[in-house]
Short mmCIF file of C-alpha atoms in Angstrom, two decimals:
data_model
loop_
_atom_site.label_atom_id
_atom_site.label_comp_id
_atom_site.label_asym_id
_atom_site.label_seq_id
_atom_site.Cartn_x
_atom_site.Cartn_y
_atom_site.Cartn_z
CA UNK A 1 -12.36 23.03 2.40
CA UNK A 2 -9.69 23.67 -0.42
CA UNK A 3 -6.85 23.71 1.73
CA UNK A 4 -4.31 22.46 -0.05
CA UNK A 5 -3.80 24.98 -2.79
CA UNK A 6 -2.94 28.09 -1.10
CA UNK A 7 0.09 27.61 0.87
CA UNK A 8 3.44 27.25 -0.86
CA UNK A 9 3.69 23.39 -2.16
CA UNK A 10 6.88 22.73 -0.23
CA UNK A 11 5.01 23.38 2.89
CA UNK A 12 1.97 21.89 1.70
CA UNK A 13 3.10 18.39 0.81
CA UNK A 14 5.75 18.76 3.90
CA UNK A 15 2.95 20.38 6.33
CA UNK A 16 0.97 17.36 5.63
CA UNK A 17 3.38 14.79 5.45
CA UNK A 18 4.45 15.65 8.70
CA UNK A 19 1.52 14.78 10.92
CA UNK A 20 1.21 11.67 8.56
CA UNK A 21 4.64 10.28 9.62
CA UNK A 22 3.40 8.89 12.66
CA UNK A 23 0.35 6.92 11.05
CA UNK A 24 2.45 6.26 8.47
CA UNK A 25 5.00 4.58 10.76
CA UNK A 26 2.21 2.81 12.70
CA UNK A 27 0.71 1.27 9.44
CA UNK A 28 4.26 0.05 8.46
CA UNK A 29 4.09 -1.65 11.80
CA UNK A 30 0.93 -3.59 11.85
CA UNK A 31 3.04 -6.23 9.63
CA UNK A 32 6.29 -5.68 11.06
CA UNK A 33 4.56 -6.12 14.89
CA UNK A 34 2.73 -9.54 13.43
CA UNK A 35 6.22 -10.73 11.40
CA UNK A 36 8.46 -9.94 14.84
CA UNK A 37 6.43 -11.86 17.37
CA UNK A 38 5.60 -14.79 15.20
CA UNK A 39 9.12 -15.06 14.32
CA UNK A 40 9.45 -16.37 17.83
CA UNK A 41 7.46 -18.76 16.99
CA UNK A 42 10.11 -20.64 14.78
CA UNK A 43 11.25 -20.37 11.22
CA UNK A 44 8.24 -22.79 9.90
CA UNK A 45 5.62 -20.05 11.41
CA UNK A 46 8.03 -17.21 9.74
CA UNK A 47 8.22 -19.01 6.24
CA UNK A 48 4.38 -18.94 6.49
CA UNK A 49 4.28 -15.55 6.69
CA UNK A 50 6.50 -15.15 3.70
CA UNK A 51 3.42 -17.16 1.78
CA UNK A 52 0.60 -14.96 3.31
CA UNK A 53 2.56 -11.69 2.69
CA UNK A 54 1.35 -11.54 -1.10
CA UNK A 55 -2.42 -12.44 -0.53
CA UNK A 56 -2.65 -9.89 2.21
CA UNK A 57 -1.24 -7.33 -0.34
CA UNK A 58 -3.55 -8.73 -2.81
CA UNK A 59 -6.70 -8.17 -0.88
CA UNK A 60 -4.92 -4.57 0.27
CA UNK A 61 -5.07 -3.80 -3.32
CA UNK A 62 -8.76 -4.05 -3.82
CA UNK A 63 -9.80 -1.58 -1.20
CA UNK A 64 -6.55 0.50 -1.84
CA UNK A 65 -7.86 0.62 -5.44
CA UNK A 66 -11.41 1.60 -4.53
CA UNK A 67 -10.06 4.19 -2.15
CA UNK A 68 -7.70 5.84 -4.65
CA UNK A 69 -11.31 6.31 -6.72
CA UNK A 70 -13.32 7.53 -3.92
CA UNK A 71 -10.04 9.91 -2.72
CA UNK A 72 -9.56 11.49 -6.70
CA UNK A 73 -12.92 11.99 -7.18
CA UNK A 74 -13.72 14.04 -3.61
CA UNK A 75 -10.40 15.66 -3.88
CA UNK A 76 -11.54 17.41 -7.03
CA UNK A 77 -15.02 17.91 -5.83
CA UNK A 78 -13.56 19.71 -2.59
CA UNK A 79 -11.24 21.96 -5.31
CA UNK A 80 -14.26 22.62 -7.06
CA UNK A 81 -15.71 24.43 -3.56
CA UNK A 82 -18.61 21.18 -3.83
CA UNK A 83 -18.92 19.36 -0.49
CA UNK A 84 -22.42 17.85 -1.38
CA UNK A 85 -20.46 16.03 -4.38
CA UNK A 86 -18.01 14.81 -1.93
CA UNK A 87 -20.09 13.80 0.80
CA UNK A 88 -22.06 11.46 -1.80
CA UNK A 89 -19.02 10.25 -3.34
CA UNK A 90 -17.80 9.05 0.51
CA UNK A 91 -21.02 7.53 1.15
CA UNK A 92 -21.43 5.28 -1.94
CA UNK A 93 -17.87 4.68 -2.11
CA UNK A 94 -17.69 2.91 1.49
CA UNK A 95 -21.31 1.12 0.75
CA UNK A 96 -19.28 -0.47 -1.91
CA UNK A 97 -16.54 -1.18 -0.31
CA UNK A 98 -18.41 -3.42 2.12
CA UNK A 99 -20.27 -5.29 -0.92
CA UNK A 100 -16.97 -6.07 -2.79
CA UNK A 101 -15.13 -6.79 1.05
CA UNK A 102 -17.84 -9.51 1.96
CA UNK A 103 -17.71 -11.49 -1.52
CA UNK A 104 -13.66 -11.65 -1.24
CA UNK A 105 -14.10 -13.17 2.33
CA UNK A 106 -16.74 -15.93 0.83
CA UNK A 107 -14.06 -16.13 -2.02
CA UNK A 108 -10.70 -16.30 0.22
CA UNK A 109 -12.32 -18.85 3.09
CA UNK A 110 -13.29 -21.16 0.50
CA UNK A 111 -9.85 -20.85 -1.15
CA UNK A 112 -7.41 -20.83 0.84
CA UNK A 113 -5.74 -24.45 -0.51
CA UNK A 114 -6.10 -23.72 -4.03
CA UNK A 115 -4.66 -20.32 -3.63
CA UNK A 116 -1.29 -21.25 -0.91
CA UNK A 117 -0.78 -24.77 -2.88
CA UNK A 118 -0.26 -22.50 -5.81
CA UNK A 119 2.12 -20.67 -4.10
CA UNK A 120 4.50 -23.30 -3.12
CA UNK A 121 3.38 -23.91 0.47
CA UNK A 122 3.61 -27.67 1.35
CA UNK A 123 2.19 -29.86 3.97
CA UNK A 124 4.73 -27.99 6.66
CA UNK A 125 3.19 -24.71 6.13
CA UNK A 126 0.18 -25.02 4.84
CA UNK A 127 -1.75 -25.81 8.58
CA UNK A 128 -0.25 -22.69 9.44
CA UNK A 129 -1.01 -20.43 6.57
CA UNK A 130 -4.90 -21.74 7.17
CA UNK A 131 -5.07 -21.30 10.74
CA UNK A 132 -3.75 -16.99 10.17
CA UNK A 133 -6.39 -17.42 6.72
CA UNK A 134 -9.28 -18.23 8.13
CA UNK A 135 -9.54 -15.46 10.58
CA UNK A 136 -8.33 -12.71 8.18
CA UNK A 137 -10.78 -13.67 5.63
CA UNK A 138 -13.62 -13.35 8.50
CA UNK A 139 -12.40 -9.89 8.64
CA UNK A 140 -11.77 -8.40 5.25
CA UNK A 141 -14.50 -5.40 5.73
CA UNK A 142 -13.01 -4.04 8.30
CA UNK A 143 -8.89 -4.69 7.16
CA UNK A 144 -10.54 -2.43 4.20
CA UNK A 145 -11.93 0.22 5.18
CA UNK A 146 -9.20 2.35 7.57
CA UNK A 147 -7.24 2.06 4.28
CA UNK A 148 -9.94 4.15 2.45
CA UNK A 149 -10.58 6.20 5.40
CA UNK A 150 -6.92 7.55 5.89
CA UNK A 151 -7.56 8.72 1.75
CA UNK A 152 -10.91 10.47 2.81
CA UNK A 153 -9.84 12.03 5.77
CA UNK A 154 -6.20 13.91 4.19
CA UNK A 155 -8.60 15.28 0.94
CA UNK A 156 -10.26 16.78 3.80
CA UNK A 157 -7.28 18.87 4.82
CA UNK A 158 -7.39 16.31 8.37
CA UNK A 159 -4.41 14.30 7.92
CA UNK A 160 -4.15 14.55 11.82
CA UNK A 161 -7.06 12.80 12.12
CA UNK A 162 -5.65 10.25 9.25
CA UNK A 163 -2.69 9.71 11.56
CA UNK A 164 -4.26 9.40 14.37
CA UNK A 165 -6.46 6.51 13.13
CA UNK A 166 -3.46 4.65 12.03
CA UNK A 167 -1.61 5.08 15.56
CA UNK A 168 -4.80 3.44 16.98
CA UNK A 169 -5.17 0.24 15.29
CA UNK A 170 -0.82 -0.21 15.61
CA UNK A 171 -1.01 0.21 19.27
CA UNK A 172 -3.91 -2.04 19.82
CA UNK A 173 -2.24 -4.43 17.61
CA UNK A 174 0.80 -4.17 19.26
CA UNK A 175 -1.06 -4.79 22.55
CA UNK A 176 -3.52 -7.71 21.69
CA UNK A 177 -0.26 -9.68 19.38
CA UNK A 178 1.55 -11.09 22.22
CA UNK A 179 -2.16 -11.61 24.54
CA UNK A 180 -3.26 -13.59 21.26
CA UNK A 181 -0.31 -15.38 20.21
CA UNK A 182 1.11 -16.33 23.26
CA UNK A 183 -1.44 -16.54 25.65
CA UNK A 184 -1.38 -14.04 28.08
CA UNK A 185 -3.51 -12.41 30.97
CA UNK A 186 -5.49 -15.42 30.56
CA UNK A 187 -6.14 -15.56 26.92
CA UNK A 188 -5.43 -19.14 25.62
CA UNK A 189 -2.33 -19.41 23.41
CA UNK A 190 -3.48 -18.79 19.72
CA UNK A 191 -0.12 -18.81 17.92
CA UNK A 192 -1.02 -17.64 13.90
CA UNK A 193 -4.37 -17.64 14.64
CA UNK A 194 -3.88 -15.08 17.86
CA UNK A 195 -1.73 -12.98 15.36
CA UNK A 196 -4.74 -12.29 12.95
CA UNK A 197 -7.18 -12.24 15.13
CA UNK A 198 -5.30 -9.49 17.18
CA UNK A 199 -4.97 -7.31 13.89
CA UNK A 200 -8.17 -8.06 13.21
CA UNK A 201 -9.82 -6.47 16.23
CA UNK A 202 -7.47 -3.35 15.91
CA UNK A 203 -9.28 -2.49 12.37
CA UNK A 204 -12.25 -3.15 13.59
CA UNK A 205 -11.54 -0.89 16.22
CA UNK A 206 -10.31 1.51 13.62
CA UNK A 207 -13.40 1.53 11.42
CA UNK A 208 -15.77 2.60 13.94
CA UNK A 209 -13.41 5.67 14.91
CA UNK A 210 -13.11 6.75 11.11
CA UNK A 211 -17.03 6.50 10.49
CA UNK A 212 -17.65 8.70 13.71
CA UNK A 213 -15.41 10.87 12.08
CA UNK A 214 -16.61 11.06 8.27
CA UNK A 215 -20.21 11.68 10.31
CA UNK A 216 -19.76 13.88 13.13
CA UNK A 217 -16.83 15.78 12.38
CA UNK A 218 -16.30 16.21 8.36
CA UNK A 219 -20.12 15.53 7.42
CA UNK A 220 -19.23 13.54 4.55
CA UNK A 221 -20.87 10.33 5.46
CA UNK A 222 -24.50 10.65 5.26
CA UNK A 223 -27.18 7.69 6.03
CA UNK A 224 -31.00 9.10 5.24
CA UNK A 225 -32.53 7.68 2.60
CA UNK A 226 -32.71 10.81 -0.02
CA UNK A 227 -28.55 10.30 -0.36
CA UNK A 228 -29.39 6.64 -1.29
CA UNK A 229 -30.04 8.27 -4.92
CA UNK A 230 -27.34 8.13 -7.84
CA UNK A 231 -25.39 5.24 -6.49
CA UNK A 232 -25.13 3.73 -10.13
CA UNK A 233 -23.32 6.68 -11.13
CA UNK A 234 -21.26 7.33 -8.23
CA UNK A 235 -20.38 3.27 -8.51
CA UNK A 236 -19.38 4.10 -12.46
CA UNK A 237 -17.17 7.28 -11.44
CA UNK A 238 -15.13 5.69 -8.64
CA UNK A 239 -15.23 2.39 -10.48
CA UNK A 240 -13.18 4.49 -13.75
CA UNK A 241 -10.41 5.19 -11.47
CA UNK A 242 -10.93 2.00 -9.20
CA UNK A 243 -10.43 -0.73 -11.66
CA UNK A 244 -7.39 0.64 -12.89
CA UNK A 245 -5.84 1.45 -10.07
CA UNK A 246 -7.14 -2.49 -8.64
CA UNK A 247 -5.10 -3.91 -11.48
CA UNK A 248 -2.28 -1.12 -10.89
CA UNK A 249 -2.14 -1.53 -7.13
CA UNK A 250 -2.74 -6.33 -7.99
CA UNK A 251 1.08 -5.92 -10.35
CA UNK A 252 2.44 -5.37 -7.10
CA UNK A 253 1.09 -8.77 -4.93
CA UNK A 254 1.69 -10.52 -8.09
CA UNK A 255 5.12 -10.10 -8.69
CA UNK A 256 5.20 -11.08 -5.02
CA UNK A 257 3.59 -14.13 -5.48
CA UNK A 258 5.86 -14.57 -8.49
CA UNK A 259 8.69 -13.96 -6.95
CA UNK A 260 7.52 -15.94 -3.95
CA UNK A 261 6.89 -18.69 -5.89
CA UNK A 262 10.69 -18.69 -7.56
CA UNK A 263 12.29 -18.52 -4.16
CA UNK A 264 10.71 -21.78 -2.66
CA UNK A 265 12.85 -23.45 -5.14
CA UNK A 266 15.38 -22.61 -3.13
CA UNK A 267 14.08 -23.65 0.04
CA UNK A 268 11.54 -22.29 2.48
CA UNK A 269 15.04 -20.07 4.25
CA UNK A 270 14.87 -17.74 1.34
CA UNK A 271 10.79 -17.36 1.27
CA UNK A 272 11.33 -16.32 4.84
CA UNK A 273 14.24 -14.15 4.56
CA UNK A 274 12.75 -12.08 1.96
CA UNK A 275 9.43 -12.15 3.51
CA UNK A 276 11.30 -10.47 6.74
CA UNK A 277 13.00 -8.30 4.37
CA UNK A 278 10.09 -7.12 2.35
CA UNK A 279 8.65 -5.70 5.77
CA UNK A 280 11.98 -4.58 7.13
CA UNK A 281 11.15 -2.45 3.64
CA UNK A 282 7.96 -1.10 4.40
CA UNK A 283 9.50 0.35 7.58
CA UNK A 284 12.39 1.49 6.51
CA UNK A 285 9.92 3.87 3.71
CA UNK A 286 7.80 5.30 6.22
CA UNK A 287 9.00 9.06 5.70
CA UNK A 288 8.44 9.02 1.77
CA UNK A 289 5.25 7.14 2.20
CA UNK A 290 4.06 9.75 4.98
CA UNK A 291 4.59 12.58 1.64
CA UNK A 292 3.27 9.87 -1.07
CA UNK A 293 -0.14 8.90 1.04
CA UNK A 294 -0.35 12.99 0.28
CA UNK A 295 0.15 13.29 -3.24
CA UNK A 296 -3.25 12.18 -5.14
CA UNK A 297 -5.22 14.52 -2.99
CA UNK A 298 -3.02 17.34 -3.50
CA UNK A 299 -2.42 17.05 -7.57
CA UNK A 300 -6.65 16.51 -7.79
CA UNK A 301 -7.45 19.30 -5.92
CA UNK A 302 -4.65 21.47 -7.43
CA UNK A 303 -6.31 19.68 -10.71
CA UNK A 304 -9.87 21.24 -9.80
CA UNK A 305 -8.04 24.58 -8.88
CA UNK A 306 -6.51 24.75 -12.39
CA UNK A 307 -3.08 24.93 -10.93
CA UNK A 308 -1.12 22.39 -12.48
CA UNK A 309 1.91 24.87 -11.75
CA UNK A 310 2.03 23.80 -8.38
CA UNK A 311 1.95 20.03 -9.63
CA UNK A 312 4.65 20.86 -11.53
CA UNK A 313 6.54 21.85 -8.04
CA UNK A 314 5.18 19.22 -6.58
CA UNK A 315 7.07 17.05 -9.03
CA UNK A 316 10.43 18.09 -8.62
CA UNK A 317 10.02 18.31 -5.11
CA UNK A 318 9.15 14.93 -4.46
CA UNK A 319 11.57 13.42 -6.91
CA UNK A 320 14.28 15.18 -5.21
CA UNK A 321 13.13 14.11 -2.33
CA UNK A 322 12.92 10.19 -3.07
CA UNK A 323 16.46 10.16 -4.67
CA UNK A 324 18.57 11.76 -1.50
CA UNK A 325 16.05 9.50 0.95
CA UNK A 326 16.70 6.57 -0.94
CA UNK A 327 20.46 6.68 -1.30
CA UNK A 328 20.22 7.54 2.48
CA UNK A 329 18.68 4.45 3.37
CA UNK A 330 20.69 2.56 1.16
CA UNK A 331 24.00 3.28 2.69
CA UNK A 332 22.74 3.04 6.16
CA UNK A 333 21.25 -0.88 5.36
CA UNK A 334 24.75 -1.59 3.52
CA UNK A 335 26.46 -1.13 6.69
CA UNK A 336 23.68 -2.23 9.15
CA UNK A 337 22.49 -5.64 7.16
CA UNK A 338 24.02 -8.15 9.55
CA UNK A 339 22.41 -6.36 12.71
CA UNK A 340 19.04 -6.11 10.93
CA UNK A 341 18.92 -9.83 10.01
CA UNK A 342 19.95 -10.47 13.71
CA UNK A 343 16.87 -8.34 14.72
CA UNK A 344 14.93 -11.17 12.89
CA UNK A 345 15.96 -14.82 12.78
CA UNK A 346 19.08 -16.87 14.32
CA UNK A 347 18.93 -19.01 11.52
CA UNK A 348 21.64 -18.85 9.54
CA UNK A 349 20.88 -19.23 6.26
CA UNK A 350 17.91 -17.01 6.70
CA UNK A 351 20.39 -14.46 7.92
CA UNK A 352 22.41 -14.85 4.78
CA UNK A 353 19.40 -14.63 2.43
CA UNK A 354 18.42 -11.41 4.59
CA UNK A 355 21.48 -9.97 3.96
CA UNK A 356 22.02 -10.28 0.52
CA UNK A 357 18.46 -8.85 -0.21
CA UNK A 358 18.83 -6.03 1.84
CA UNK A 359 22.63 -5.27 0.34
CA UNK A 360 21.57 -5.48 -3.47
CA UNK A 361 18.22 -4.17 -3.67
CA UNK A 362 18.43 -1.13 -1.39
CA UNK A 363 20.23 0.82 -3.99
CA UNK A 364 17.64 0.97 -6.04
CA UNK A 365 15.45 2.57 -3.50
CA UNK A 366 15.58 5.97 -4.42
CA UNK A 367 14.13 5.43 -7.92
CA UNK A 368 11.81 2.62 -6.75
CA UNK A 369 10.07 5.65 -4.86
CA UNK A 370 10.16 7.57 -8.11
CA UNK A 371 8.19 5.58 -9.64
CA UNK A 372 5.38 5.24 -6.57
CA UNK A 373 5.01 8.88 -6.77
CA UNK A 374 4.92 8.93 -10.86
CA UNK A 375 1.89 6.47 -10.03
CA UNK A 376 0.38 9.08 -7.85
CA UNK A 377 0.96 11.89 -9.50
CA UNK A 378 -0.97 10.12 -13.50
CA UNK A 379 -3.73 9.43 -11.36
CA UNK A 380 -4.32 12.15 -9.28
CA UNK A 381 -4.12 13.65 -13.01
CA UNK A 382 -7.01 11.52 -13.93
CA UNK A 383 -5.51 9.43 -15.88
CA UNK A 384 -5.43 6.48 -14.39
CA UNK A 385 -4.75 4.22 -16.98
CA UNK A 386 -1.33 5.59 -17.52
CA UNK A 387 -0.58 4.94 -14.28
CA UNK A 388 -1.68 1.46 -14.40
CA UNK A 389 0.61 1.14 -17.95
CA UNK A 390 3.69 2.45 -15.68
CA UNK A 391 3.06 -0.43 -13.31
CA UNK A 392 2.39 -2.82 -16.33
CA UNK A 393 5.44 -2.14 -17.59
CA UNK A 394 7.53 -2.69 -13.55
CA UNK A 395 6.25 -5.89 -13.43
CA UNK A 396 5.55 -7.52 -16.73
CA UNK A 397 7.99 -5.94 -19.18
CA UNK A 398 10.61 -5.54 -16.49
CA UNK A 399 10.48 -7.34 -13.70
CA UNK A 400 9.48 -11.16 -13.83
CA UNK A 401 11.23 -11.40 -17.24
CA UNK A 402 14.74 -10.21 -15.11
CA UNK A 403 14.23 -11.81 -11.99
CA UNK A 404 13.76 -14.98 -13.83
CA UNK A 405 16.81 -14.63 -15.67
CA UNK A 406 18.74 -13.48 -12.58
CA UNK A 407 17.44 -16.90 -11.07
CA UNK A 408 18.66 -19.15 -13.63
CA UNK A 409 21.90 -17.41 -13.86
CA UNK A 410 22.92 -16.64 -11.10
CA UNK A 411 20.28 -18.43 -7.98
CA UNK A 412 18.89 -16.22 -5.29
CA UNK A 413 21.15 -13.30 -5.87
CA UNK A 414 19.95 -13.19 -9.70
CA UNK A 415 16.63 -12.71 -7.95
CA UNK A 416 17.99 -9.94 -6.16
CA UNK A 417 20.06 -8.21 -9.12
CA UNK A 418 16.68 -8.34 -11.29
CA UNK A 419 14.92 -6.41 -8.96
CA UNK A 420 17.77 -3.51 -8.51
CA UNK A 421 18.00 -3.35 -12.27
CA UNK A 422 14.06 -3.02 -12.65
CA UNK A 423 13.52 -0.82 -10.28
CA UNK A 424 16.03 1.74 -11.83
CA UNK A 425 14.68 1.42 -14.95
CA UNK A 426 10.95 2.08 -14.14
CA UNK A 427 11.97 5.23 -11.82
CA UNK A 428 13.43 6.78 -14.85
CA UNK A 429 10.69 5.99 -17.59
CA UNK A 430 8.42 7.18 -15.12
CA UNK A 431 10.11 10.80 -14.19
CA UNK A 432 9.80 11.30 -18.68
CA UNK A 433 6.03 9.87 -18.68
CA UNK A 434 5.08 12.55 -15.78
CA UNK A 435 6.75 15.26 -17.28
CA UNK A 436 5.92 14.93 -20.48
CA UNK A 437 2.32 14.69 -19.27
CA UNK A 438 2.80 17.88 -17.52
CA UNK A 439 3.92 19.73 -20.72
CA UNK A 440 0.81 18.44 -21.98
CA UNK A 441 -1.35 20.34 -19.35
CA UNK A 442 0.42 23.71 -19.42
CA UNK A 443 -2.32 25.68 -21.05
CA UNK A 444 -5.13 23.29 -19.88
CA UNK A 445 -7.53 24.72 -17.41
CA UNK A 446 -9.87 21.83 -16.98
CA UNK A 447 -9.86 18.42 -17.20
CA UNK A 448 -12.70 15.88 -18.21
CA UNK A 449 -12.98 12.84 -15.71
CA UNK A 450 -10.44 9.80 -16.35
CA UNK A 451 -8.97 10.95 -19.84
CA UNK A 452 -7.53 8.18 -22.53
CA UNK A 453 -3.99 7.45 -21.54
CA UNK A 454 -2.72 8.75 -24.67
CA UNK A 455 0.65 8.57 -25.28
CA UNK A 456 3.54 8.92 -22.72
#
C-alpha cells in the first residue's frame, strides 16, 4: 500500500495531482455554483453570501482539522507496511467526526443571530442568511465527512477515487441549484434555502459513495464490534494533530470574519464584492490545490519510509511550482478583472470593489501558496504545532494588524494592500521555517508522534 515512495517525487506529487485536478476543480465549484446562481437573485441575496462565506469555512475547518489527523496518522501507518493500524485509525476517526458534526449543528441552529449580528449583517440580510443557515446546520455530518474522505482515500494511493467523489457531489449540486432555487421541474421556488438544501443533498450523496468505498474497496472502515476497542487512544492520536490543525485551519475563517466585519463599514457592495472575489479565488487555485490536497500524505508516508530526501524534493518542487503558477494567474486577472467582475454582478460599485481586489491581491498569489504548502509540509512532518505557529503568525502578527491599518489609511484598498503585503511576508518566513526544519531531519531516521515545535 506504500505507493507513494517509490516513483520519482516529480511524478509522484504530479502523477497524483493530476487525477486530483478534476475533484479539485469540482470542490472549488460547489461555492462558486451556489455564489453564481444566487447572484441572480439580487445583490441583497449576494451580500448574504459574503456573511455566510466565513462560517461555512469555519465549520470546514473542524472536519478539515480532524481529517488532516486521521490522514497523518494512516499515511504513516500505510509507510510503516501496517494496514490494521490504518483501518482503525479510519474507523474511529469518522465515528468522531459524526459526534463533534452533530453538537456543531445543535450549536450553529441555535446561533445563528448571535453569530451573523456579530458579523455585521442587519435586518436586510439577516432573513436571508437564516433561511441558507438553518438548512446547512441540519446537514453538517454529511458537509464533513467527503472532506475527510478525499484525505483517506489519496493516503491510500486512490486519488482517482478521491476525484471522483468530488466530481459527484459538484455535478449533483450543479443540477439540484437551479431545481432548488428557482423552482424548477416542479420543485417550489426555494431561493437561499433551495441553494443549501441542493448542496446539502449532493454531500449526502457523497458520503454514502466514500463509506462504500473505505468498506468494500480499501477495507479500512470496519463495523464489528472487536474494532470498537482503543477508541480513547485513537481519539488522543488524531486529536494531537486535530486540534492544532482546528485552530490552524479556524485563523483562516477568522480573518474572514475579521475582514468581513471591516468591509461592512463600507457598505454591504464591498462585503459582496469580496465575497465573489474570495470564490473567484478558490477557482482560480484549483491546479496548486489539486498538488497541495497531495502533500501531507506524501511527506508522512515518505516520513514512515525514512526518506525525508524525497521531502526535501518535494519542497523545492512545489515551491517552484507555486511561484511561476501564481505570477501566472496574477497577470492573467490584471488584464481580465473587468470581464471577471462582469461574470458576477451589474452593479457597479460591486464591480469596482471586485476589481480592485482582484488587481492588488493577486500578486501575492504565488507566495500565498507557499505558505499553504509550508503548512502541509510541518504537519505531514508531525509537527503540527509549527504549522499552526506559521498560521498564527498570517493572521495575528500579520494580517489583521495591516489590514486594519490599510483601512484607516487608505479605505477599502488599504484592506486590499494589507493583504498583498501579508501574504508575501508569510510565504517567505515559511520557505526558512521548512527548510530549516528539514536540515534538522537529515540524519533522523524516525520520528516520535507530534514532536514539540521547537524552534523555527
Amino acid at each position: 500500500m506504500a505507493v507513494l515512495v517509490h516513483r520519482s517525487v516529480t511524478r509522484t506529487l504530479f502523477g497524483m495531482a493530476f487525477p486530483m485536478l478534476a475533484g479539485t476543480f469540482a470542490m472549488n465549484a460547489y461555492n462558486l455554483t451556489d455564489t453564481w446562481f444566487v447572484a441572480k437573485l439580487g445583490t441583497l441575496p449576494l451580500a448574504a453570501m459574503g456573511f455566510i462565506f466565513p462560517v461555512v469555512m469555519l465549520m470546514t475547518c473542524v472536519a478539515g482539522g480532524i481529517g488532516t489527523g486521521i490522514t497523518t496518522l494512516v499515511s504513516h501507518a500505510i509507510g510503516r507496511h501496517d494496514h490494521d493500524a490504518a483501518a482503525r485509525l479510519v474507523t474511529h476517526g469518522l465515528s468522531l467526526t459524526v459526534c463533534v458534526g452533530a453538537v456543531l449543528s445543535v450549536v450553529g441552529y441555535l446561533s445563528i443571530g448571535p453569530i451573523f449580528r456579530r458579523l455585521g449583517a442587519d435586518a436586510q440580510t439577516l432573513p436571508l442568511i437564516g433561511d441558507y443557515m438553518r438548512t446547512c446546520f441540519l446537514g453538517t455530518v454529511f458537509m464533513s465527512l467527503p472532506f475527510l474522505g478525499n484525505g483517506i482515500l489519496i493516503s491510500a494511493g486512490d486519488s482517482k477515487a478521491a476525484s471522483q467523489l468530488m466530481i459527484l457531489g459538484t455535478v449533483l449540486n450543479m443540477i439540484l441549484d437551479p431545481i432548488m432555487i428557482f423552482g424548477y421541474l416542479g420543485c417550489p421556488a426555494m431561493g437561499m434555502r433551495g441553494a443549501a438544501l441542493a448542496t446539502l443533498l449532493a454531500h449526502a450523496t457523497a458520503t454514502a459513495w466514500l463509506l462504500h468505498l473505505l468498506y468494500r474497496k480499501h477495507r479500512l472502515l470496519v463495523l464489528h464490534a472487536a474494532w470498537l476497542g482503543g477508541w480513547l487512544v485513537s481519539f488522543r492520536r488524531i486529536m494531537g494533530f486535530a486540534v492544532p490543525s482546528i485552530l490552524s485551519m479556524i485563523l483562516m475563517p477568522t480573518s474572514a470574519i475579521v475582514i468581513t466585519r471591516l468591509l461592512s463599514r463600507f457598505g454591504y457592495e464591498s462585503v459582496a464584492a469580496c465575497g465573489a472575489a474570495g470564490r473567484i479565488e478558490m477557482f482560480a487555485f484549483v491546479v496548486p490545490m489539486a498538488l497541495g490536497i497531495s502533500l501531507t500524505p506524501f511527506v508522512s508516508q515518505n516520513l514512515g519510509a525514512a526518506r525525508v530526501d524525497r521531502v526535501r524534493e518535494a519542497q523545492r518542487v512545489t515551491t517552484w511550482f507555486a511561484l511561476c503558477y501564481g505570477g501566472l494567474v496574477a497577470i492573467v486577472f490584471f488584464l481580465g478583472a473587468p470581464w471577471l467582475a462582469s461574470a458576477f454582478t451589474d452593479d457597479e460599485k460591486v464591480a469596482d470593489v471586485l476589481i480592485s481586489y482582484i488587481r492588488i491581491i493577486s500578486f501575492g498569489y504565488g507566495m500565498m501558496e507557499v505558505h499553504r504548502y509550508c503548512g502541509f509540509f510541518l504537519t505531514g512532518l508531525h509537527k503540527p504545532v509549527c504549522a499552526t505557529a506559521l498560521n498564527a503568525i498570517r493572521v495575528l502578527v500579520l494580517l489583521i494588524p495591516l489590514v486594519y491599518l490599510g483601512a484607516h489609511l487608505y479605505g477599502v484598498i488599504g484592506v486590499f494592500a494589507g493583504r498583498l503585503v501579508t501574504d508575501l511576508a508569510v510565504g517567505s518566513i515559511g520557505i526558512v521555517w521548512v527548510s530549516r526544519t528539514l536540515r534538522s531531519l537529515r540524519a533522523t531516521v524516525s520520528l516520535p508522534i507530534s514532536q514539540p515545535c521547537g524552534d523555527p
